[in-house]
Coordinates of C-alpha atoms in Angstrom, one line a residue:
X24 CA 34.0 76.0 -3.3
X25 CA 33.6 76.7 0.8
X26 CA 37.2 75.4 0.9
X27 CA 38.6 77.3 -1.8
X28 CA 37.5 80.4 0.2
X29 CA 38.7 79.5 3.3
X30 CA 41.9 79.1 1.5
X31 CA 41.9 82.3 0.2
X32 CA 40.5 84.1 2.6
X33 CA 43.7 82.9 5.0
X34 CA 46.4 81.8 3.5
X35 CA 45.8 83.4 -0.1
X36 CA 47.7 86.7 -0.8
X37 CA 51.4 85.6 0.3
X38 CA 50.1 84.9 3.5
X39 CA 48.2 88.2 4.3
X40 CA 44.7 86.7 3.2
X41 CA 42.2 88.3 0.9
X42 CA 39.1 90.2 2.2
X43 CA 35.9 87.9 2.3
X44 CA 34.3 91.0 -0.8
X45 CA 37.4 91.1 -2.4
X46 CA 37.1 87.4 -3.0
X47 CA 33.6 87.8 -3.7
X48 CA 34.0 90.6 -6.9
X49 CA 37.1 87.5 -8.6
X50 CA 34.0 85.4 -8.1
X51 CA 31.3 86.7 -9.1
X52 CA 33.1 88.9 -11.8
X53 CA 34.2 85.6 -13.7
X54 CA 30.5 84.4 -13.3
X55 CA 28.6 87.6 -14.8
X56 CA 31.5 87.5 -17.9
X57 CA 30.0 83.4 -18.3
X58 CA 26.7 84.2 -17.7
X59 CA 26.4 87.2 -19.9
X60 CA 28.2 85.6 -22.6
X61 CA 26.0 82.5 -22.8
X62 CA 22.6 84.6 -23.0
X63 CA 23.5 87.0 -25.4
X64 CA 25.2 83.3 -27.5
X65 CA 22.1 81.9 -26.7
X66 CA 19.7 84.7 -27.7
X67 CA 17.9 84.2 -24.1
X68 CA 14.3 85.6 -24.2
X69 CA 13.5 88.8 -22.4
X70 CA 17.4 89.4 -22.2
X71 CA 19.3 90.6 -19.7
X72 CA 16.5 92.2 -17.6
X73 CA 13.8 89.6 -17.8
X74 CA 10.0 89.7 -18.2
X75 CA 8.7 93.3 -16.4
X76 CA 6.2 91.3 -14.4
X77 CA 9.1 89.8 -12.4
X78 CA 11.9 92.4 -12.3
X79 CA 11.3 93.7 -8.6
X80 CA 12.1 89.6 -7.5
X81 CA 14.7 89.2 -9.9
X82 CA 16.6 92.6 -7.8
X83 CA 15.4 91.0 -4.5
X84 CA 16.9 87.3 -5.8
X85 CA 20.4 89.6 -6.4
X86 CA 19.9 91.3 -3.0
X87 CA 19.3 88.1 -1.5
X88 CA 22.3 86.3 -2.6
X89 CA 24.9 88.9 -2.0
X90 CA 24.0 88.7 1.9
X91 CA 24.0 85.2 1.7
X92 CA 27.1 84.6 -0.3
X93 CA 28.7 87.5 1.7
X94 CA 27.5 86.4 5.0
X95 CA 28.9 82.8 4.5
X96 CA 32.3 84.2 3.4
X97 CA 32.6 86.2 6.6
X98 CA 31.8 83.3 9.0
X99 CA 34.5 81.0 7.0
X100 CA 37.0 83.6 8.2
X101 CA 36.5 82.6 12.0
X102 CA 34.6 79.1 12.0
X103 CA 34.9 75.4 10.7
X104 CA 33.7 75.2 7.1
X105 CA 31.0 72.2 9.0
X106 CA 30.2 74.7 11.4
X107 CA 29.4 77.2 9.0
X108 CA 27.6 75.0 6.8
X109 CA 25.5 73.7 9.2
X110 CA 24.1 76.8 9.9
X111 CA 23.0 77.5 6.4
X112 CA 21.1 74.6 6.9
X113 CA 18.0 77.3 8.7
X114 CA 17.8 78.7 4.8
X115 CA 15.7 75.9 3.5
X116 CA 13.4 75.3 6.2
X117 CA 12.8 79.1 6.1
X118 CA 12.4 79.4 2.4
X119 CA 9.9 76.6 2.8
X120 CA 7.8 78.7 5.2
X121 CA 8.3 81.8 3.3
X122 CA 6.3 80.1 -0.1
X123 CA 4.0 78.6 2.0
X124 CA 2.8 82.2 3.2
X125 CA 3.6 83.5 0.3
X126 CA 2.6 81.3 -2.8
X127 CA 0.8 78.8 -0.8
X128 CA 3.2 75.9 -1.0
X129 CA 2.4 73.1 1.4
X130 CA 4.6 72.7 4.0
X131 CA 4.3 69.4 5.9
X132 CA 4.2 68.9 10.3
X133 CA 8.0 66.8 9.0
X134 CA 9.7 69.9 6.9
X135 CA 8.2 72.1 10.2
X136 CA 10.3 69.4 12.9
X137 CA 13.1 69.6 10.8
X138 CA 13.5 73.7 11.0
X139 CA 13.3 72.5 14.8
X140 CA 16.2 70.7 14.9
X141 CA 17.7 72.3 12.9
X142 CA 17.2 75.7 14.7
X143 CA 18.6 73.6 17.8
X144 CA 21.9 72.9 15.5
X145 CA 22.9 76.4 15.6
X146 CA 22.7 76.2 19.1
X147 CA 25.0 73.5 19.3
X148 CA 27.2 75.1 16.8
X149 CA 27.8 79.0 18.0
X150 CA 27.7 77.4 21.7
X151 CA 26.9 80.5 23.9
X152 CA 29.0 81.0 27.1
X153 CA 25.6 80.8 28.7
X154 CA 24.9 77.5 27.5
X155 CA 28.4 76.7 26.9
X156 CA 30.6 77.8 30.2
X157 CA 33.8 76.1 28.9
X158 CA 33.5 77.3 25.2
X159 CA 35.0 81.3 26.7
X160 CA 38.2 79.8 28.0
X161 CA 41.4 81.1 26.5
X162 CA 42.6 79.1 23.4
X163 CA 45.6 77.0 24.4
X164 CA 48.5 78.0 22.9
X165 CA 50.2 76.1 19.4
X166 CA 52.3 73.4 20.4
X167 CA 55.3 74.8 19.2
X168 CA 55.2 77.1 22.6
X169 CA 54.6 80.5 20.9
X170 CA 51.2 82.2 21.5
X171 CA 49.0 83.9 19.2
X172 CA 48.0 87.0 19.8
X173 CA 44.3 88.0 21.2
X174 CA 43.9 90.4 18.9
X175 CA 44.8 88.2 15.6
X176 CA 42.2 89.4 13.0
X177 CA 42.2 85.9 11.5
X178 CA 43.6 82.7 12.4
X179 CA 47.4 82.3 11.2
X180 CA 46.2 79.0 8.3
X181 CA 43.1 77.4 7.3
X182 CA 43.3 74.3 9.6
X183 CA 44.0 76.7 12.8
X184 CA 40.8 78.0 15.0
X185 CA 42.6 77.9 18.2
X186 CA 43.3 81.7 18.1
X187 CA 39.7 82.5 17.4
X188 CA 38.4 84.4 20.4
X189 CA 34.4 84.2 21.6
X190 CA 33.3 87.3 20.3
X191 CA 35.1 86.8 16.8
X192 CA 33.2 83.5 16.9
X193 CA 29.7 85.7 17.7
X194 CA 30.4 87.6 15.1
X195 CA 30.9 85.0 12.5
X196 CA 27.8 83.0 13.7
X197 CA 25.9 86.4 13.6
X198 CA 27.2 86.8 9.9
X199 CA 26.3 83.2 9.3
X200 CA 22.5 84.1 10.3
X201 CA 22.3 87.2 7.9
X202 CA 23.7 85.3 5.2
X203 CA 20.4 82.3 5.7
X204 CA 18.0 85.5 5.3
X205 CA 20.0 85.9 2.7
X206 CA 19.9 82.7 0.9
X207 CA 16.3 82.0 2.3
X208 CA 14.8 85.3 0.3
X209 CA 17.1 83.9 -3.3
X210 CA 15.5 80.6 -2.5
X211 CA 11.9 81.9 -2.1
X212 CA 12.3 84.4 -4.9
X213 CA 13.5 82.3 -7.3
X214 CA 10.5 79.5 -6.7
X215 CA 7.7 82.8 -6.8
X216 CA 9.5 83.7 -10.2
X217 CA 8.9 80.0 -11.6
X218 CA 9.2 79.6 -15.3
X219 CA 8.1 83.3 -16.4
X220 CA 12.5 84.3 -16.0
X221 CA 15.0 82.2 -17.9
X222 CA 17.1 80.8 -14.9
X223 CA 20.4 82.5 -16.4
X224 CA 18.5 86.0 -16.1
X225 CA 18.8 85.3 -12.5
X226 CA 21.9 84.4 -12.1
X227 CA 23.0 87.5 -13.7
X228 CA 21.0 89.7 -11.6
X229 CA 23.1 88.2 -8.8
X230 CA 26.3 88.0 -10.1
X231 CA 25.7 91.4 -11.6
X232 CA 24.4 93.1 -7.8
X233 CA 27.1 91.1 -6.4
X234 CA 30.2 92.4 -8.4
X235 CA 28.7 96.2 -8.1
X236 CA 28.5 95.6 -4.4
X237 CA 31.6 94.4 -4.0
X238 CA 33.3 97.1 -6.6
X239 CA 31.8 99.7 -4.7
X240 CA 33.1 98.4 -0.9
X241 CA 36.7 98.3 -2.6
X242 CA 36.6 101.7 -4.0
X243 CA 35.3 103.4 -0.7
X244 CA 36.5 101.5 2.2
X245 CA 40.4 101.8 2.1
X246 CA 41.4 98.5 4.4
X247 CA 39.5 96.4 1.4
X248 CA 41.8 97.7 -1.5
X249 CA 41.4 95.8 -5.4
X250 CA 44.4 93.2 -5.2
X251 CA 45.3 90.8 -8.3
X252 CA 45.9 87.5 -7.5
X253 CA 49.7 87.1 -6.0
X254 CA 50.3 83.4 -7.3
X255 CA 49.5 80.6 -9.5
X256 CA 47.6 78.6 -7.0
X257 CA 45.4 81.9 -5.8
X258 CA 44.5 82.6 -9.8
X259 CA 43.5 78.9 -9.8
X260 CA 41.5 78.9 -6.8
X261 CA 39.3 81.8 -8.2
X262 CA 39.3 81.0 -11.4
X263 CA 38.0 77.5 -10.2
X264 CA 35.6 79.5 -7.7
X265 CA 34.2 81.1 -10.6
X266 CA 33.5 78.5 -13.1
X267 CA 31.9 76.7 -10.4
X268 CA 30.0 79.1 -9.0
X269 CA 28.1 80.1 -12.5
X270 CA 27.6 75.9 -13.1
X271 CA 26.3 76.2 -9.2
X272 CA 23.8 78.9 -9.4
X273 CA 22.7 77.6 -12.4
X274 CA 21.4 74.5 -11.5
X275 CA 20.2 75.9 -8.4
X276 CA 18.4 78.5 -10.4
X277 CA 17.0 76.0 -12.7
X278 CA 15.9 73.8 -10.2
X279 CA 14.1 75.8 -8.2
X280 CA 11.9 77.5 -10.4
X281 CA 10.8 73.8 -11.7
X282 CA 10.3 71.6 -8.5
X283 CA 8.4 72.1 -5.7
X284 CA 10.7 74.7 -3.1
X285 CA 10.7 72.1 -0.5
X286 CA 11.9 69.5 -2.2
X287 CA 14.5 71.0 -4.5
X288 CA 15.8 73.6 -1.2
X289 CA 16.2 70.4 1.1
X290 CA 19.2 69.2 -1.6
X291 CA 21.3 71.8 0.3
X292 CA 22.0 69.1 2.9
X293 CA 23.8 67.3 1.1
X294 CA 26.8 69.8 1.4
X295 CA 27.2 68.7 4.9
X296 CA 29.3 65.4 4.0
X297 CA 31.3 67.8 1.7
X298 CA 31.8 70.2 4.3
X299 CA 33.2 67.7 6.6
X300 CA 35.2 65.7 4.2
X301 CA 36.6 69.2 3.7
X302 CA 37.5 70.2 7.3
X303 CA 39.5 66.7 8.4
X304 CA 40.8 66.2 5.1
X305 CA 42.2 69.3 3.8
X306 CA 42.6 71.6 6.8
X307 CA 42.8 68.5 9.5
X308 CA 40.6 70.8 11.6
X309 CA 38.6 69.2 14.3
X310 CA 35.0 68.9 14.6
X311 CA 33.3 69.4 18.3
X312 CA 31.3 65.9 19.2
X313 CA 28.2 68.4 19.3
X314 CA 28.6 70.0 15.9
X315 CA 28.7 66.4 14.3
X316 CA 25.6 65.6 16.4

């Protein structure tokens, strides 16, 4: 789904790219249509706004996820999908300490040395000129011997980072770290709501925030206009961005609220073999030796 974004979000629109919220409202638009459409099929209990005990989570759980979701999509614009990935890896150490505050969920000396690590990752990944003298030196230029220019808001296709400029990557990494508040407070909400919400109620709390967010940001803001999908293979991206996502948040929904947070949060790792299969093999894009590490 990460790559389908990236896609979009560069080389989608003839060319021009699509806004990080505009592809956000195809997505989550699609999902709320699924979503709503199976509960009301499915006569879902408490229906669509849940039990009244758990309301105020379920709008935090939708608050939650449109600044992750949105925070992710803006840090694809200007760093490796690996990179970005990684980063989200901070949501489930902090979700973990979040319900062990907050619900009193254990959480073990080894979950606490991973967020360590895991913290030191990031550092790694958004490589501060302090840290990092060489990562501020000018891009090189393509080999074809033109030169992309400074200003570029976005790199020219999904495989190219060599135009993106320090403080484009600060600002992406800085996105990136909104968007694991983000998914950490979805994550933690969803285990403190448990079994008294039907998982789908959830998920349509998000989709339903995340669609009204982004409807709004398209109305007012005039650089982020409402565009239809300009080809067959951007319609099929979203469409497939869409399906997936409702299947997605789903089963994270479900899972959650019936395992224990640390155990069912720490799956997320597992999309760090997708996300580098993803960056060499459909963008070719190359990985820093550190980011792997």
């Amino acid at each position: 789904m990460n790559v389908a974004t990236r896609v979009l979000e560069i080389e989608g629109n003839n060319g021009k790219g699509y806004h990080p919220f505009q592809v956000l409202f195809a997505r989550m638009g699609i999902t709320l249509v699924l979503c709503s459409m199976y509960v009301w099929w499915k006569k879902i209990e408490h229906a669509p706004l849940g039990p009244k005990e758990v309301r105020w989570l379920l709008v935090l759980r939708g608050f939650g996820g449109l600044f992750g979701t949105s925070g992710m999509y803006y840090a694809l614009l200007y760093l490796p999908l690996s990179d970005a990935t990684v980063i989200t890896f901070l949501a489930p150490s902090l979700a973990c300490f979040a319900c062990s505050i907050l619900i009193k969920e254990p959480f073990t000396r080894m979950e606490q040395i991973a967020a360590l690590i895991s913290l030191f990752g990031v550092v790694l990944i958004a490589r501060p000129t302090s840290l990092f003298p060489n990562s501020a030196s000018s891009p090189s230029p393509p080999s074809n011997g033109t030169t992309s220019a400074p200003d570029a808001p976005f790199p020219s296709d999904a495989g190219d980072y060599t135009s993106v400029t320090p403080s484009q990557r600060a600002s992406a990494v800085g996105a990136a770290l909104l968007g694991v508040l983000g998914a950490a407070t979805a994550y933690t909400t969803l285990r403190w709501i448990g079994p008294r919400a039907h998982a789908l109620i959830s998920v349509n709390y998000f989709a339903g925030w995340c669609t009204f967010i982004s409807l709004v940001v398209m109305t007012f803001v005039p650089s982020v206009p409402f565009l239809l999908p300009t080809s067959p293979r951007d319609w099929a991206l979203l469409v497939f961005l869409g399906v997936c996502g409702f299947l997605m948040q789903y089963l994270l929904a479900a899972g959650l609220q019936q395992e224990r947070s640390s155990r069912a949060t720490n799956m997320v790792y597992c999309q760090m073999l997708f996300a580098l299969a993803g960056d060499k093999v459909y963008t070719g894009a190359f990985v820093f030796v550190v980011a792997e590490i």
